[in-house]
Coordinates of C-alpha atoms in Angstrom, one line a residue:
M1157 CA 35.6 1.9 -9.7
K1158 CA 37.5 5.0 -10.8
I1159 CA 37.6 6.0 -14.5
R1160 CA 41.4 5.3 -14.6
G1161 CA 40.7 1.7 -13.5
R1162 CA 38.0 1.4 -16.1
L1163 CA 40.4 2.6 -18.8
M1164 CA 43.0 0.1 -17.7
I1165 CA 40.5 -2.7 -17.8
A1166 CA 39.3 -1.5 -21.2
F1167 CA 42.9 -1.5 -22.4
L1168 CA 43.4 -5.1 -21.1
I1169 CA 40.2 -6.2 -22.8
M1170 CA 41.2 -4.6 -26.1
T1171 CA 44.6 -6.3 -26.0
L1172 CA 44.6 -9.5 -24.0
F1173 CA 41.0 -10.7 -24.8
P1174 CA 41.4 -10.6 -28.6
I1175 CA 44.9 -12.2 -28.3
A1176 CA 43.7 -15.0 -26.0
I1177 CA 40.6 -15.8 -28.0
T1178 CA 42.5 -15.6 -31.3
L1179 CA 45.1 -18.0 -30.0
L1180 CA 42.3 -20.4 -28.9
S1181 CA 40.5 -20.2 -32.2
T1182 CA 43.7 -20.6 -34.1
Q1183 CA 44.5 -23.7 -32.1
I1184 CA 41.1 -25.2 -32.9
I1185 CA 41.5 -24.4 -36.6
L1186 CA 45.0 -25.9 -36.7
S1187 CA 43.8 -29.0 -34.8
R1188 CA 41.3 -29.5 -37.7
Q1189 CA 44.3 -29.1 -40.1
R1190 CA 46.2 -31.8 -38.3
E1191 CA 43.2 -34.1 -38.6
M1192 CA 43.1 -33.4 -42.3
L1193 CA 46.9 -34.2 -42.6
N1194 CA 46.4 -37.4 -40.7
H1195 CA 43.4 -38.3 -42.9
Y1196 CA 45.0 -37.6 -46.3
Y1197 CA 48.7 -38.1 -45.7
N1198 CA 48.8 -40.4 -42.7
I1199 CA 50.8 -37.9 -40.7
T1200 CA 50.3 -37.9 -36.9
S1201 CA 50.4 -34.8 -34.7
E1202 CA 53.8 -35.8 -33.4
N1203 CA 55.3 -35.2 -36.8
T1204 CA 53.8 -31.7 -37.2
S1205 CA 54.0 -28.5 -35.3
T1206 CA 51.6 -25.6 -35.1
I1207 CA 54.3 -23.2 -36.4
D1208 CA 54.9 -25.4 -39.5
I1209 CA 51.2 -25.7 -40.2
L1210 CA 50.8 -21.9 -40.0
A1211 CA 54.1 -20.5 -41.2
N1212 CA 55.8 -23.2 -43.4
P1213 CA 53.3 -25.7 -44.7
F1214 CA 55.6 -26.9 -47.5
N1215 CA 58.0 -28.2 -44.9
I1216 CA 55.2 -30.5 -43.8
L1217 CA 54.8 -31.6 -47.5
H1218 CA 58.5 -32.3 -47.5
N1219 CA 58.3 -34.3 -44.3
I1220 CA 55.4 -36.4 -45.6
T1221 CA 57.6 -38.7 -47.6
F1222 CA 61.0 -37.8 -46.1
E1223 CA 61.3 -41.1 -44.3
D1224 CA 60.3 -43.0 -47.4
Y1225 CA 62.9 -41.1 -49.4
R1226 CA 65.6 -41.9 -46.9
R1227 CA 64.8 -45.5 -46.9
L1228 CA 65.0 -45.7 -50.7
K1229 CA 68.2 -43.7 -50.7
K1230 CA 69.8 -46.3 -48.4
V1231 CA 68.6 -49.0 -50.7
V1232 CA 70.2 -47.2 -53.6
D1233 CA 73.4 -46.8 -51.8
S1234 CA 73.6 -50.4 -50.7
N1235 CA 71.9 -52.3 -53.5
P1236 CA 70.8 -50.1 -56.4
D1237 CA 69.6 -53.1 -58.4
K1238 CA 66.8 -53.7 -56.0
L1239 CA 65.0 -50.8 -57.6
L1240 CA 64.8 -53.1 -60.7
D1241 CA 62.6 -55.5 -58.6
K1242 CA 59.1 -54.5 -59.6
K1243 CA 57.7 -56.5 -56.6
F1244 CA 59.7 -54.4 -54.3
L1245 CA 58.8 -51.2 -56.1
A1246 CA 55.1 -52.2 -55.9
T1247 CA 55.3 -52.6 -52.2
E1248 CA 57.0 -49.2 -51.8
N1249 CA 54.5 -47.6 -54.1
A1250 CA 51.6 -49.0 -52.1
R1251 CA 53.1 -47.5 -49.0
L1252 CA 53.4 -44.1 -50.7
Q1253 CA 49.9 -44.1 -52.1
K1254 CA 48.6 -44.0 -48.5
K1255 CA 50.2 -40.6 -48.4
E1256 CA 48.8 -39.3 -51.7
S1257 CA 52.2 -40.1 -53.3
F1258 CA 53.6 -42.5 -55.9
L1259 CA 57.0 -43.8 -57.1
I1260 CA 58.6 -43.4 -60.5
V1261 CA 61.9 -45.3 -61.4
V1262 CA 63.9 -44.3 -64.5
E1263 CA 66.7 -46.5 -66.1
N1264 CA 69.0 -44.9 -68.5
G1265 CA 66.5 -42.1 -69.4
S1266 CA 63.5 -44.5 -69.8
Y1267 CA 60.7 -45.1 -67.5
F1268 CA 61.2 -48.4 -65.8
Y1269 CA 58.4 -48.2 -63.2
I1270 CA 55.4 -45.8 -62.9
G1271 CA 53.4 -45.9 -59.7
S1272 CA 50.5 -43.9 -61.1
Q1273 CA 50.1 -43.3 -64.8
K1274 CA 47.4 -40.7 -64.3
G1275 CA 49.7 -38.8 -61.8
L1276 CA 52.5 -38.9 -64.4
E1277 CA 50.3 -37.6 -67.1
K1278 CA 49.3 -34.6 -64.9
L1279 CA 52.9 -33.6 -64.3
S1280 CA 54.1 -30.7 -66.5
Y1281 CA 57.7 -31.1 -65.4
L1282 CA 59.9 -34.0 -64.3
P1283 CA 63.6 -33.4 -63.8
L1284 CA 65.0 -36.2 -66.0
T1285 CA 68.7 -36.2 -66.6
N1286 CA 71.1 -38.1 -68.9
E1287 CA 74.2 -37.3 -66.9
Y1288 CA 74.9 -38.0 -63.3
N1289 CA 76.1 -35.0 -61.3
Q1290 CA 77.3 -35.8 -57.9
K1291 CA 76.6 -32.3 -56.7
Y1292 CA 72.9 -32.6 -57.6
D1293 CA 72.2 -36.3 -56.6
Y1294 CA 69.3 -35.0 -54.6
V1295 CA 66.6 -32.6 -56.0
T1296 CA 63.4 -31.4 -54.6
C1297 CA 61.1 -29.3 -56.9
I1298 CA 57.5 -28.2 -57.1
D1299 CA 55.2 -28.6 -60.1
H1300 CA 52.7 -25.7 -59.5
K1301 CA 50.6 -26.7 -62.5
S1302 CA 49.8 -30.2 -61.2
S1303 CA 50.2 -29.2 -57.5
C1304 CA 52.8 -31.8 -56.9
L1305 CA 56.0 -31.9 -54.8
I1306 CA 58.8 -34.0 -56.5
K1307 CA 61.8 -35.6 -54.7
E1308 CA 64.5 -37.0 -57.0
A1309 CA 67.6 -39.0 -56.5
S1310 CA 70.2 -40.0 -59.1
F1311 CA 72.4 -43.1 -58.9
F1312 CA 74.1 -45.9 -61.0
F1313 CA 72.9 -49.5 -61.3
S1314 CA 75.5 -52.3 -61.0
N1315 CA 75.8 -52.4 -64.8
K1316 CA 76.9 -48.7 -64.8
T1317 CA 73.7 -47.4 -66.3
Q1318 CA 72.3 -44.3 -64.8
G1319 CA 69.1 -44.5 -62.8
Q1320 CA 66.7 -42.1 -61.1
F1321 CA 63.8 -42.5 -58.7
F1322 CA 61.1 -39.9 -58.1
I1323 CA 58.7 -39.6 -55.2
V1324 CA 55.7 -37.5 -56.3
T1325 CA 53.4 -36.1 -53.6
N1326 CA 50.0 -34.6 -54.6
Y1327 CA 49.2 -31.6 -52.4
S1328 CA 46.1 -30.4 -54.3
K1329 CA 43.9 -31.5 -51.4
L1330 CA 46.1 -29.7 -48.9
V1331 CA 46.1 -26.2 -50.5
P1332 CA 42.3 -25.6 -50.3
R1333 CA 42.4 -26.6 -46.7
W1334 CA 45.2 -24.1 -46.0
T1335 CA 43.3 -21.4 -47.7
A1336 CA 40.1 -22.2 -45.8
S1337 CA 42.1 -22.3 -42.5
I1338 CA 43.5 -18.8 -43.2
R1339 CA 40.0 -17.5 -44.2
E1340 CA 38.6 -19.1 -41.0
M1341 CA 41.3 -17.4 -38.8
V1342 CA 40.7 -14.0 -40.4
I1343 CA 36.9 -14.4 -39.9
A1344 CA 37.4 -15.5 -36.3
F1345 CA 39.7 -12.6 -35.7
L1346 CA 37.2 -10.1 -37.1
I1347 CA 34.4 -11.7 -35.1
I1348 CA 36.6 -11.5 -31.9
L1349 CA 37.3 -7.8 -32.7
L1350 CA 33.6 -7.1 -33.3
T1351 CA 32.6 -8.9 -30.1
T1352 CA 35.3 -7.1 -28.1
A1353 CA 34.1 -3.7 -29.5
I1354 CA 30.5 -4.5 -28.6
I1355 CA 31.4 -5.5 -25.1
L1356 CA 33.5 -2.3 -24.6
V1357 CA 30.8 -0.1 -26.1
L1358 CA 28.1 -1.5 -23.9
W1359 CA 30.3 -1.3 -20.8
I1360 CA 31.5 2.2 -21.5
Y1361 CA 27.9 3.3 -22.3
E1362 CA 26.6 1.9 -19.0
S1363 CA 29.5 3.2 -16.9
I1364 CA 30.3 6.5 -18.5
V1365 CA 27.9 7.6 -21.3
R1366 CA 24.7 6.8 -19.4
P1367 CA 25.6 8.8 -16.2
I1368 CA 26.7 11.7 -18.5
N1369 CA 23.3 11.6 -20.2
I1370 CA 21.5 11.6 -16.8
L1371 CA 23.6 14.6 -15.8
R1372 CA 22.8 16.3 -19.2
I1373 CA 19.1 15.7 -18.7
A1374 CA 19.3 17.0 -15.1
T1375 CA 21.1 20.1 -16.4
M1376 CA 18.4 20.7 -18.9
Q1377 CA 15.7 20.3 -16.1
I1378 CA 17.6 22.7 -13.8
G1379 CA 17.8 25.1 -16.7
Q1380 CA 14.1 24.9 -17.1
G1381 CA 13.6 25.6 -13.4
N1382 CA 12.8 22.0 -12.3
L1383 CA 14.8 21.5 -9.1
D1384 CA 12.7 18.7 -7.6
T1385 CA 14.0 15.7 -9.6
P1386 CA 17.0 14.1 -7.8
I1387 CA 20.1 13.0 -9.8
S1388 CA 20.6 9.3 -9.0
S1389 CA 23.9 7.6 -9.6
T1390 CA 25.0 4.2 -8.2
S1391 CA 28.6 4.4 -9.4
S1392 CA 31.4 5.6 -7.1
D1393 CA 33.8 6.9 -9.8
E1394 CA 34.5 10.4 -10.8
I1395 CA 31.3 10.7 -12.8
G1396 CA 29.3 9.3 -9.9
Q1397 CA 31.0 11.8 -7.6
L1398 CA 30.2 14.6 -10.1
C1399 CA 26.5 13.5 -10.1
H1400 CA 26.5 13.5 -6.3
D1401 CA 28.1 17.0 -6.2
F1402 CA 25.7 18.2 -8.9
D1403 CA 22.7 16.9 -6.8
E1404 CA 24.2 18.7 -3.8
M1405 CA 24.3 21.8 -5.9
R1406 CA 20.7 21.3 -7.0
I1407 CA 19.6 20.9 -3.4
R1408 CA 21.5 24.1 -2.3
L1409 CA 20.2 26.0 -5.3
K1410 CA 16.7 24.9 -4.5
D1411 CA 17.2 26.0 -0.9
M1412 CA 18.6 29.3 -2.0
I1413 CA 15.6 29.8 -4.4
E1414 CA 13.2 28.8 -1.6
K1415 CA 14.9 31.2 0.8
S1416 CA 14.9 33.9 -1.8
I1417 CA 11.2 33.4 -2.5
A1418 CA 10.5 33.4 1.3
S1419 CA 12.7 36.5 1.7
D1420 CA 10.8 38.2 -1.2
E1421 CA 7.5 37.3 0.4
N1422 CA 8.7 38.5 3.8
T1423 CA 10.0 41.7 2.1
R1424 CA 6.6 42.3 0.5
E1425 CA 4.9 41.5 3.8
I1426 CA 7.1 43.8 5.9
I1427 CA 6.8 46.6 3.3
S1428 CA 3.0 46.1 3.2
S1429 CA 2.9 46.0 7.0
I1430 CA 4.9 49.2 7.4
S1431 CA 3.0 50.9 4.6
H1432 CA -0.2 49.9 6.4
D1433 CA 1.2 51.1 9.7
L1434 CA 2.3 54.4 8.0
K1435 CA -1.3 55.1 6.9
T1436 CA -2.6 55.3 10.5
P1437 CA -0.3 58.1 11.8
V1438 CA -0.5 60.0 8.5
T1439 CA -4.3 59.8 8.6
A1440 CA -4.3 61.0 12.2
I1441 CA -1.9 63.9 11.4
K1442 CA -4.1 64.9 8.5
G1443 CA -7.2 64.8 10.6
Y1444 CA -5.8 66.7 13.5
T1445 CA -4.2 69.3 11.2
E1446 CA -7.5 69.8 9.4
G1447 CA -9.1 70.2 12.9
I1448 CA -6.7 73.0 13.7
I1449 CA -7.1 74.6 10.3
D1450 CA -10.9 74.4 10.4
G1451 CA -11.0 75.8 13.9
V1452 CA -12.2 72.7 15.6
A1453 CA -9.5 73.2 18.2
D1454 CA -10.8 76.5 19.3
T1455 CA -9.2 76.5 22.7
P1456 CA -5.5 76.6 23.7
E1457 CA -6.0 73.3 25.6
K1458 CA -7.5 71.5 22.4
Q1459 CA -4.8 73.0 20.2
K1460 CA -2.1 71.7 22.6
K1461 CA -3.7 68.3 22.7
Y1462 CA -3.9 68.2 18.9
L1463 CA -0.3 69.2 18.5
Q1464 CA 0.9 66.6 21.0
T1465 CA -1.0 64.0 19.1
I1466 CA 0.5 65.2 15.8
Y1467 CA 4.0 65.0 17.4
A1468 CA 3.4 61.5 18.7
K1469 CA 2.2 60.3 15.3
A1470 CA 5.2 62.0 13.7
N1471 CA 7.5 60.0 16.1
D1472 CA 5.7 56.9 15.0
I1473 CA 6.4 57.7 11.3
T1474 CA 10.1 58.3 12.3
Y1475 CA 10.2 54.9 13.9
L1476 CA 8.7 53.2 10.9
I1477 CA 11.2 55.1 8.6
D1478 CA 14.1 54.0 10.8
E1479 CA 12.7 50.4 10.5
L1480 CA 12.7 50.7 6.7
S1481 CA 16.2 52.1 6.7
L1482 CA 17.5 49.4 9.0
F1483 CA 15.8 46.8 6.9
S1484 CA 17.5 48.2 3.7
K1485 CA 20.9 47.9 5.5
V1486 CA 20.2 44.4 6.6
E1487 CA 19.3 43.4 3.1
R1488 CA 22.6 44.8 1.8
N1489 CA 24.6 43.5 4.8
S1490 CA 25.9 47.0 5.2
L1491 CA 25.7 47.6 8.9
A1492 CA 28.8 49.5 9.8
Y1493 CA 30.8 48.7 13.0
N1494 CA 33.3 50.9 15.0
F1495 CA 34.7 48.8 17.8
I1496 CA 36.2 50.6 20.8
P1497 CA 37.0 49.5 24.3
V1498 CA 34.4 50.8 26.9
N1499 CA 33.9 50.4 30.6
L1500 CA 31.2 47.8 31.0
N1501 CA 29.6 49.1 34.2
D1502 CA 29.5 52.8 33.0
Y1503 CA 28.1 51.8 29.6
F1504 CA 25.2 49.8 31.0
T1505 CA 24.5 52.4 33.6
D1506 CA 24.0 55.0 30.9
C1507 CA 21.9 52.6 28.8
I1508 CA 19.6 51.9 31.7
S1509 CA 19.3 55.6 32.5
D1510 CA 18.2 56.2 28.8
V1511 CA 15.3 53.8 29.1
S1512 CA 14.4 54.1 32.8
L1513 CA 12.1 57.1 32.5
D1514 CA 10.1 55.6 29.6
L1515 CA 9.8 52.3 31.5
E1516 CA 8.6 54.1 34.7
S1517 CA 5.9 55.7 32.7
K1518 CA 4.7 52.3 31.8
N1519 CA 4.9 51.1 35.4
I1520 CA 7.9 48.8 34.7
S1521 CA 10.8 48.8 37.2
V1522 CA 14.4 48.0 36.3
E1523 CA 16.9 46.2 38.4
Y1524 CA 20.6 46.3 37.5
I1525 CA 23.0 43.7 38.9
N1526 CA 26.7 43.6 37.9
T1527 CA 29.0 41.0 39.6
T1528 CA 32.0 41.7 37.4
D1529 CA 34.9 43.9 38.3
K1530 CA 33.9 47.5 37.9
A1531 CA 37.1 48.2 35.9
T1532 CA 36.1 45.6 33.3
N1533 CA 36.3 46.9 29.7
V1534 CA 34.6 45.3 26.7
L1535 CA 35.3 45.8 23.0
V1536 CA 32.1 46.9 21.4
D1537 CA 30.4 49.2 18.9
T1538 CA 28.5 51.5 21.3
E1539 CA 25.7 52.4 18.9
Q1540 CA 25.0 48.9 17.7
L1541 CA 25.2 47.4 21.2
K1542 CA 22.8 50.1 22.4
R1543 CA 20.4 49.0 19.6
V1544 CA 20.6 45.4 21.1
I1545 CA 19.8 46.5 24.6
H1546 CA 17.0 48.8 23.6
N1547 CA 15.5 46.3 21.3
I1548 CA 15.3 43.6 23.9
I1549 CA 14.0 46.0 26.6
D1550 CA 11.5 47.6 24.2
N1551 CA 10.2 44.1 23.3
A1552 CA 9.8 43.3 27.0
A1553 CA 7.9 46.5 27.6
K1554 CA 5.8 46.2 24.4
Y1555 CA 4.4 42.8 25.3
M1556 CA 4.2 43.3 29.1
D1557 CA 0.9 42.1 30.3
K1558 CA 1.3 42.6 34.1
P1559 CA 0.1 45.6 36.0
K1560 CA 3.6 46.0 37.5
G1561 CA 6.3 45.0 35.1
H1562 CA 9.8 44.1 36.1
I1563 CA 13.0 43.8 34.1
T1564 CA 16.3 42.6 35.5
I1565 CA 19.6 43.2 33.9
R1566 CA 22.3 40.9 35.3
I1567 CA 26.0 40.9 34.2
T1568 CA 28.3 38.0 35.2
D1569 CA 31.7 36.7 34.3
V1570 CA 32.0 33.7 32.0
E1571 CA 34.5 31.0 33.0
P1572 CA 37.2 31.1 30.3
V1573 CA 37.7 27.9 28.3
P1574 CA 41.4 27.1 27.8
A1575 CA 42.4 26.8 24.2
E1576 CA 43.4 23.3 22.9
P1577 CA 47.2 22.9 22.7
P1578 CA 48.6 22.7 19.2
L1579 CA 49.5 19.4 17.6
Y1580 CA 53.1 20.6 17.1
R1581 CA 55.1 23.0 19.2
Q1582 CA 58.1 25.0 18.1
I1583 CA 60.5 25.4 21.1
K1584 CA 63.5 27.7 21.6
D1585 CA 66.8 26.6 23.1
D1586 CA 65.7 27.9 26.5
G1587 CA 62.6 25.7 26.4
T1588 CA 60.0 28.5 25.7
D1589 CA 57.6 28.4 22.8
L1590 CA 58.9 30.0 19.6
I1591 CA 55.3 31.1 18.9
P1592 CA 53.7 31.7 22.3
Q1593 CA 50.2 30.6 22.7
S1594 CA 47.7 33.4 23.0
P1595 CA 45.7 33.4 26.2
P1596 CA 42.1 32.3 26.0
E1597 CA 39.5 35.0 25.3
E1598 CA 37.4 36.1 28.3
F1599 CA 33.7 37.0 28.1
V1600 CA 31.0 38.5 30.2
Q1601 CA 27.4 37.3 30.1
V1602 CA 24.5 39.8 30.0
E1603 CA 21.1 38.5 31.0
I1604 CA 17.9 40.5 30.5
T1605 CA 14.9 39.0 32.2
D1606 CA 11.2 40.2 32.3
N1607 CA 8.0 38.9 33.9
G1608 CA 5.9 39.3 30.8
P1609 CA 3.7 36.7 29.0
G1610 CA 6.6 34.6 27.8
I1611 CA 7.1 33.1 24.4
D1612 CA 5.4 30.0 23.1
E1613 CA 7.6 26.9 23.1
K1614 CA 6.9 26.4 19.3
D1615 CA 8.0 30.0 18.6
L1616 CA 11.1 30.1 20.8
P1617 CA 13.5 28.4 18.2
H1618 CA 12.5 30.9 15.5
I1619 CA 12.5 34.3 17.3
F1620 CA 16.0 35.2 15.9
E1621 CA 14.9 34.4 12.3
R1622 CA 14.5 37.3 10.0
F1623 CA 10.8 38.5 9.5
F1624 CA 9.5 36.1 12.2
R1625 CA 6.6 37.5 14.1
A1626 CA 4.7 35.5 16.6
D1627 CA 1.7 37.9 16.1
A1628 CA 1.4 38.3 12.4
S1629 CA -1.8 40.3 12.4
R1630 CA -1.5 43.6 10.7
N1631 CA -4.1 45.0 13.0
S1632 CA -2.1 44.1 16.1
S1633 CA -1.5 47.0 18.4
K1634 CA 2.1 45.8 18.8
R1635 CA 4.1 47.5 16.1
G1636 CA 7.1 45.7 14.8
S1637 CA 8.8 44.6 11.5
G1638 CA 9.9 41.1 12.6
I1639 CA 13.6 41.9 12.0
G1640 CA 14.5 43.3 15.4
L1641 CA 15.8 40.1 17.0
S1642 CA 17.5 39.0 13.8
I1643 CA 19.4 42.3 13.9
V1644 CA 20.2 41.7 17.5
K1645 CA 21.7 38.3 16.7
L1646 CA 23.6 39.7 13.8
I1647 CA 25.2 42.4 15.9
I1648 CA 26.1 40.1 18.8
T1649 CA 27.6 37.6 16.3
E1650 CA 29.7 40.4 14.7
H1651 CA 30.9 41.2 18.3
G1652 CA 32.2 37.7 18.5
G1653 CA 29.6 36.6 21.1
E1654 CA 26.6 34.3 21.3
I1655 CA 22.9 35.0 22.0
W1656 CA 20.1 32.7 23.1
A1657 CA 16.8 32.9 24.9
E1658 CA 14.8 31.0 27.5
S1659 CA 11.1 31.4 28.3
E1660 CA 8.3 30.1 30.4
K1661 CA 4.7 30.7 29.3
D1662 CA 3.0 33.3 31.5
A1663 CA 6.2 33.6 33.7
G1664 CA 8.5 35.7 31.5
S1665 CA 11.5 35.5 29.2
S1666 CA 15.2 35.7 29.6
F1667 CA 17.6 36.8 26.8
Y1668 CA 21.3 36.0 27.2
F1669 CA 24.3 37.3 25.2
T1670 CA 28.0 37.3 25.7
L1671 CA 30.6 40.1 25.1
R1672 CA 34.3 39.8 24.7
K1673 CA 36.4 41.5 27.3
E1674 CA 39.1 43.9 26.1
T1675 CA 42.6 42.5 26.1
L1676 CA 45.9 44.2 26.5
Q1677 CA 46.6 43.7 22.8
D1678 CA 43.2 45.3 22.0
N1679 CA 44.1 48.3 24.1
K1680 CA 47.4 48.7 22.3
E1681 CA 45.8 48.4 18.8
I1682 CA 42.8 50.6 19.5
G1683 CA 43.2 52.5 22.7
G1684 CA 40.7 54.8 24.4
S1685 CA 37.9 54.2 26.9
Y1686 CA 34.3 55.0 27.3
E1687 CA 33.4 57.8 29.8

């Protein structure tokens, strides 16, 4: 669940949950209040409402004896002398006492009937009057000191004397219950708020804070160099995605560090290897030079032989220095390219002529086969591509184990792959494309095959990796830095082509790479040709 969804749920929990539980608890508390009203004042739930119990409790007090008051008022209006019948008054008073109330009748300013003497003594105020006022023939008042509600009605008896009756209701038992109910509702509301807060805190901690803490600990571990501990997160929200991305970063960082360590180790190994290889020709040069100086080479023939050896060893040193220089450029990714269109057949003929004499001296023959159009041009960097060809041929000659070696260079056309049509085409009024599709690129394939010892099947997938050497012994007679084929792959890739190899043990190896043909647009932009 996304964080926005969690926040919406949290908002609903903070609002709806407390409201719903508060309403439920209020309903329970008010139900108990109704039971209390029914117990003390004989009022059923039909005569009370939740709003009155909560907002206007004195309206309930008024309604407790309202029907009794109306009944007595009708008696007064029809037969006022009936209120001089003490038997009738006792019956009415007995009915009122079931509602925590009692009746008082006053005749001409004097008490005629008192339903409860103790109740009367508690009253601090009773609205007795000596004059009848038609405007105020009905009075309701509250005696706060005695906690009583008083209903009064004035009238005249048949003998023209003034009379009054009072219905006094004791609400002293009701007020504490109202106070307790309010206190219970406040406590319930606070408990509901506290429970809601605890639920939200636990939920937010489990869904947000805990993953953040896991991420913080993982950050500290990464800062301390520990990249082996995975960052686990089961959530699918933004924080879970952040943990996943952070773990991906940890994996990539670990791979980068491992590659950097491996590269440093390979760098140290190649420098150590080249340094070791440099000692051999330097030692030989020193030895032969001392032989000439000391007069050991006392004949012209010996001197010539010594000088030729010194020259050969100097060439070895030059080769090793070139390897170091090339290695430095590879490390900085600073190999420069100058692409120009050249004639494919002429270029390869010249390259083969450069290496043919050296190969013949090693008893290795070269066969050149070109089935492409002789006018085919390719867009290449001539120096870098020559490095590719020489490197592959030199490797074949270096590891040749046959008395008569053979290398075949075959160039063929590659069937062009048509480009996929665009999803949307913009067409002119005449039906032609507004943006014409560029023609598919055309390539040629170069295959260099030898009949050498071949490459082990386990080594074949790694031969284009930097610093990979199938023969890692420093004492091997086959000099090499292990970066030659990786440079070859880099150069071909920069040319927009592909390179791969096939090999069969003890039967030979075949290296394939593709070169992009020159297009008319290339010729317009660059121009020129190779001669």
